[in-house]
Amino acid sequence: MTQTYENAPRTAAARVSAGTSLAAFLLDGSHFVGRQVRALLRQPAFLVITLVQPVIWLLLFGQLFKRVSEIPGFATGSYVAFLTPGIVVMTALFSSGWAGMGFIIDMERGVLNRFLVTPAPRGSLIAGNLGYLALTSVIQSLIIIGLGLATGARFPGGPGSLAALIGCAVLLAAAFGSFSNALALLLRSQESVISVAQLLVLPLSFLSSSLMPENLLPGWIHGVARFNPVNWAVVAGRETLHQDVDWGIVASRASWLLLLALACGWLSTRAFRAYQRSV
Amino acid sequence: MPADRAIEVRDLVKTYPGDVRALAGISFAVPAGTVFGLLGPNGAGKSTTVKILTTLTRADSGTATVAGIDVGRQPNRVRRAIGCVFQKAAVDLEATGRENLVLQGRLYGLHGGGLRARADELLGRFGLAEAADRITRTYSGGMQRKLDVAMGLVHRPRVLFLDEPTTGLDPEARAEMWTEINRLSTAEGLTVLLTTHYLDEADRLADRLAIVDRGGIVAEGTPEELKSELRGDAIVVELAADLAATAPATATAAGGGAGAAAGGGAGGAAGGAALERVRGTLAGLNGSLRELTLDGRTLRARVDSGASAVPAVLAALDAGGIPVASATVARPSLDDVYLRYAGRAFSAANAEEPR
């Protein structure tokens, strides 16, 4: 009895402390997001530059391969409509490959160490980085979808399916961004982070149904694509093209992406510890 | 732990990956409200000590408390009590001076009008009020460094860590920084731990200082105490040939121990024998020469008056058949303090450990 009584205030204290640390985590995470947003608003050209590539894909690639939709077995009427979810996912992937650069620049400037000696939770640094990545991915996705609509793409799946597409793109960005952050913290050089990103981004895009429907992919690529997180996001996103959205497919792909994002997030916190041990 | 000790460090050991031993059991204590200097060459372990005390990294063993809080057990409580200014100015170049300060304050839980007022106060005090809303990329090195120190103070810490705060600053900016550090400790009662490799800086700012070498402390005291053991001038004589290399193998064993203790010789019995030969040659000047050492071809000694001693030393060496290439006289320098306590020249220690 006494034991329980004595424990009560301690548990309450622990709960308060857990509550304040979650609040601190979210609050400091938002400060770090705000810092990057401010830097972006000072150089909005950067956002435009990151959109050049998807626009080229959508407008030029979409026009060049317009008649792909006439191939027997191609289910969607318009190639641009088919392409749009793929480009949304690819753009999120491309942007997230650069996520670790922020850490590298902060590391070189000594800013990261300064943050690490403040009471801000370590995780809020990673959360701030991923939160910013999520924010920019949502903006980029909306712009690409708008561009798709303007060039004649239609999404019978409706707003709910488009939201699911954006959600999956954000999860993929969070996973790949965490991976990029982990690389940055372990390798600590701009070159290595960029080269690993470049090495992975294009193959992962081509080994998926981003540009070509699954049923028209060569057998081996189809096989590989089943394990490719980029393809999970594309498959879920392509439900936007169907009147009857298969929410089971969307939910399963989204949950795989969520698990992957959590695993990569865990990896990046481990990398953070390794960084601090050797600093 | 006594309440008047702001920092207490006991037997800290730290080894980096690749078996680089940065700290080999360092211990010291800093009384509250004083400025304590850690003086030593690059790689001596100063920065590593600061990184451990500021919770940036952990020691392999040993304990340390800052403001009475254990840095290993309660790092987060330590973080609230300390301010840190690291070797490199850690300023976000894409943000303005004010934005840098405000973000820093927010991470310590400051907000609203109180934070705005504190930021204004610090910007004014460090002469950055006019530049406050400019991107820090446009700041000079001295301005960035001032902002850096202001950021370390935004949450009113009890203990401030300054890791080589004036390295890379021009003389004017350095003098300003010295004035500010002095003011912090005297007017605000802040405890300051300062690392430096400038003797004049340690001399000017530190109430007490410790000389660090190879991850440990080799001497500690007030600057006056340390310098008083270095009375007089240093004379450095460059011999024309390395005596140890040409010394006969059957050199006398009489003073082998003394030679080895002097350290830094060309090695082993030959070095000791060479030093003994010089010692014998200069026997006539005994009493006026102190701390005689021979390092390769470089002969060093300390004398009360260099101007009168040098001719006598040169004459004695000449008479003893030891040709001389050059001779110089110098007032006590960091090199001398360092040589006295660490047993090797500061410049050599700096070159040997590249960290």
XYZ file of C-alpha atoms in Angstrom, chain B residues 55-321:
267
model
C 28.179 17.957 -22.751
C 29.036 17.882 -26.446
C 30.840 14.582 -25.987
C 31.421 12.130 -23.145
C 34.564 11.162 -21.291
C 35.662 7.507 -21.246
C 36.244 7.771 -17.501
C 36.566 10.318 -14.722
C 34.014 12.782 -13.385
C 33.260 16.429 -13.887
C 30.752 18.811 -12.369
C 29.762 22.216 -13.698
C 27.742 24.547 -11.442
C 27.533 21.589 -9.072
C 25.877 19.325 -11.672
C 27.439 16.109 -12.964
C 28.020 16.478 -16.730
C 27.770 12.751 -17.407
C 24.638 12.093 -15.355
C 22.578 15.232 -15.911
C 23.775 16.774 -19.161
C 20.492 18.569 -19.748
C 20.661 20.432 -16.438
C 24.274 21.383 -17.201
C 23.181 22.735 -20.612
C 20.824 25.206 -18.955
C 23.566 26.513 -16.647
C 26.316 27.074 -19.208
C 27.078 29.266 -22.178
C 29.430 28.041 -24.894
C 31.555 29.772 -27.469
C 33.522 27.272 -29.507
C 36.685 27.670 -31.534
C 34.915 28.542 -34.754
C 32.263 31.272 -34.793
C 29.061 29.208 -34.945
C 26.749 31.638 -36.668
C 23.971 30.833 -39.132
C 25.104 32.826 -42.167
C 21.667 32.807 -43.808
C 20.035 34.562 -40.861
C 20.398 38.072 -39.436
C 22.223 38.760 -36.195
C 18.962 39.269 -34.379
C 17.460 36.048 -35.778
C 20.511 34.113 -34.635
C 20.143 35.497 -31.115
C 16.391 34.975 -30.936
C 16.568 31.348 -32.122
C 19.286 30.698 -29.572
C 17.132 32.219 -26.828
C 14.096 30.165 -27.871
C 16.066 26.944 -27.581
C 16.626 27.895 -23.925
C 12.908 28.494 -23.431
C 12.991 32.302 -23.610
C 10.176 33.978 -25.523
C 8.094 37.085 -26.053
C 9.069 40.536 -24.871
C 11.695 39.268 -22.456
C 13.594 37.584 -25.274
C 13.256 40.613 -27.553
C 14.593 42.902 -24.830
C 17.477 40.549 -24.065
C 18.413 40.353 -27.752
C 18.362 44.156 -28.057
C 20.457 44.508 -24.923
C 23.130 42.105 -26.157
C 23.178 43.558 -29.672
C 23.737 46.993 -28.150
C 26.395 45.826 -25.765
C 28.429 44.112 -28.468
C 28.127 47.057 -30.850
C 25.930 45.137 -33.275
C 22.741 47.206 -32.955
C 23.165 48.797 -36.377
C 23.949 45.506 -38.084
C 21.282 43.574 -36.167
C 18.967 43.088 -39.121
C 21.620 42.331 -41.684
C 22.388 38.801 -42.866
C 25.449 37.670 -40.909
C 27.146 36.594 -44.153
C 27.914 40.325 -44.538
C 29.551 40.570 -41.079
C 33.312 40.832 -40.580
C 35.085 38.058 -38.690
C 35.215 40.202 -35.565
C 31.482 40.957 -35.759
C 30.629 37.286 -36.198
C 32.735 36.466 -33.180
C 30.988 39.106 -31.081
C 27.598 37.767 -32.122
C 28.882 34.318 -31.254
C 29.739 35.417 -27.701
C 26.407 37.249 -27.389
C 24.638 34.006 -28.365
C 26.490 32.196 -25.607
C 25.176 34.736 -23.093
C 21.551 35.079 -24.194
C 20.139 32.832 -21.445
C 22.297 34.381 -18.671
C 24.474 31.344 -17.964
C 26.351 30.917 -14.699
C 29.433 29.432 -16.331
C 30.791 30.533 -19.709
C 33.130 28.409 -21.839
C 35.311 30.264 -24.323
C 37.348 27.993 -26.569
C 40.109 30.111 -28.148
C 37.852 33.146 -28.405
C 40.356 35.421 -30.153
C 42.046 33.015 -32.566
C 41.913 34.565 -36.022
C 40.855 38.022 -34.828
C 42.724 41.181 -35.766
C 44.467 43.025 -32.879
C 41.676 45.585 -32.508
C 38.898 42.995 -32.337
C 40.996 40.989 -29.934
C 41.454 43.946 -27.578
C 37.672 44.531 -27.621
C 37.035 40.888 -26.829
C 39.463 41.038 -23.916
C 37.663 44.060 -22.478
C 34.326 42.290 -22.750
C 35.584 39.078 -21.113
C 37.073 41.103 -18.278
C 33.779 42.897 -17.796
C 31.804 39.639 -17.737
C 33.779 38.210 -14.871
C 34.184 41.377 -12.825
C 30.808 43.104 -13.331
C 28.568 40.065 -13.756
C 30.269 37.551 -11.521
C 30.336 34.982 -14.289
C 32.706 32.033 -14.042
C 34.701 31.782 -17.263
C 36.738 28.857 -18.535
C 38.981 30.107 -21.298
C 41.273 28.096 -23.527
C 44.019 29.792 -25.448
C 47.385 29.267 -26.978
C 48.374 32.893 -26.469
C 50.393 33.560 -23.328
C 49.521 37.269 -23.352
C 45.839 36.416 -23.459
C 46.042 34.025 -20.526
C 48.172 36.559 -18.671
C 45.730 39.392 -19.269
C 42.464 37.545 -18.565
C 42.974 34.568 -16.297
C 42.900 34.705 -12.495
C 44.425 31.236 -12.546
C 45.723 29.134 -15.354
C 46.784 25.613 -16.051
C 49.330 24.594 -18.644
C 48.069 21.586 -20.590
C 50.282 19.184 -22.460
C 49.538 15.767 -23.964
C 46.161 15.474 -22.286
C 47.258 16.391 -18.766
C 48.084 19.425 -16.664
C 51.781 20.067 -16.150
C 51.573 23.267 -14.087
C 48.898 25.342 -12.449
C 48.839 28.687 -10.642
C 48.207 32.373 -11.096
C 49.960 33.917 -14.097
C 52.231 35.729 -11.634
C 53.243 32.512 -9.908
C 54.005 30.789 -13.183
C 55.964 33.698 -14.577
C 57.924 34.303 -11.376
C 59.557 30.952 -11.965
C 60.666 32.287 -15.316
C 62.600 35.324 -14.132
C 65.144 36.741 -16.520
C 65.903 36.277 -20.195
C 66.184 33.223 -22.342
C 69.303 32.803 -24.386
C 69.303 30.462 -27.343
C 72.575 29.441 -28.934
C 72.592 27.569 -32.221
C 75.694 25.350 -32.326
C 77.498 24.782 -35.613
C 77.312 21.000 -35.212
C 75.253 18.455 -33.328
C 77.573 17.405 -30.511
C 75.625 14.214 -29.790
C 76.129 12.992 -33.367
C 79.881 13.519 -33.158
C 80.407 12.577 -29.513
C 82.677 9.611 -28.821
C 80.782 6.439 -27.846
C 82.788 6.147 -24.634
C 81.473 9.393 -23.206
C 81.721 9.825 -19.488
C 78.824 8.349 -17.529
C 79.108 10.939 -14.775
C 76.002 12.990 -15.599
C 73.851 10.601 -17.628
C 70.924 11.064 -15.285
C 71.023 14.830 -15.443
C 71.193 14.740 -19.215
C 68.164 12.480 -19.508
C 66.217 14.575 -17.056
C 66.820 17.695 -19.124
C 64.991 15.926 -21.927
C 64.726 16.804 -25.599
C 68.306 15.717 -26.330
C 69.329 13.924 -29.484
C 68.613 10.758 -27.551
C 70.168 8.382 -25.057
C 73.674 8.495 -23.695
C 75.084 10.503 -26.614
C 72.671 13.380 -25.951
C 73.416 13.253 -22.237
C 77.125 13.199 -22.901
C 76.839 16.174 -25.238
C 74.986 18.159 -22.611
C 77.624 17.243 -20.045
C 80.333 18.466 -22.345
C 78.541 21.821 -22.741
C 77.951 21.967 -19.015
C 81.616 21.362 -18.364
C 82.638 23.979 -20.919
C 80.385 26.557 -19.285
C 81.393 25.591 -15.727
C 83.056 28.953 -15.268
C 79.691 30.686 -15.609
C 77.989 28.406 -13.119
C 75.381 30.107 -11.035
C 74.318 32.589 -13.660
C 72.950 29.970 -16.094
C 69.703 28.182 -15.202
C 67.694 25.470 -16.903
C 70.416 24.576 -19.355
C 69.100 22.262 -22.086
C 70.480 20.978 -25.355
C 68.089 19.916 -28.102
C 70.023 18.783 -31.144
C 72.089 21.859 -32.027
C 69.942 24.232 -29.944
C 71.295 25.227 -26.566
C 68.948 27.078 -24.246
C 69.478 28.641 -20.840
C 67.896 31.235 -18.614
C 69.896 34.145 -17.236
C 69.181 37.278 -15.240
C 70.566 39.536 -17.920
C 70.934 38.219 -21.446
C 72.968 41.175 -22.711
C 75.866 40.534 -20.329
C 75.656 36.743 -20.333
C 75.794 36.137 -24.083
C 79.371 37.402 -24.661
C 80.608 35.314 -21.716
C 78.798 32.191 -22.972
C 80.133 32.662 -26.510
C 83.670 33.163 -25.195
C 83.477 30.044 -23.019
C 82.111 27.886 -25.865
C 84.812 29.194 -28.188
C 87.492 28.432 -25.616
C 86.045 24.925 -25.165
C 86.260 24.253 -28.922
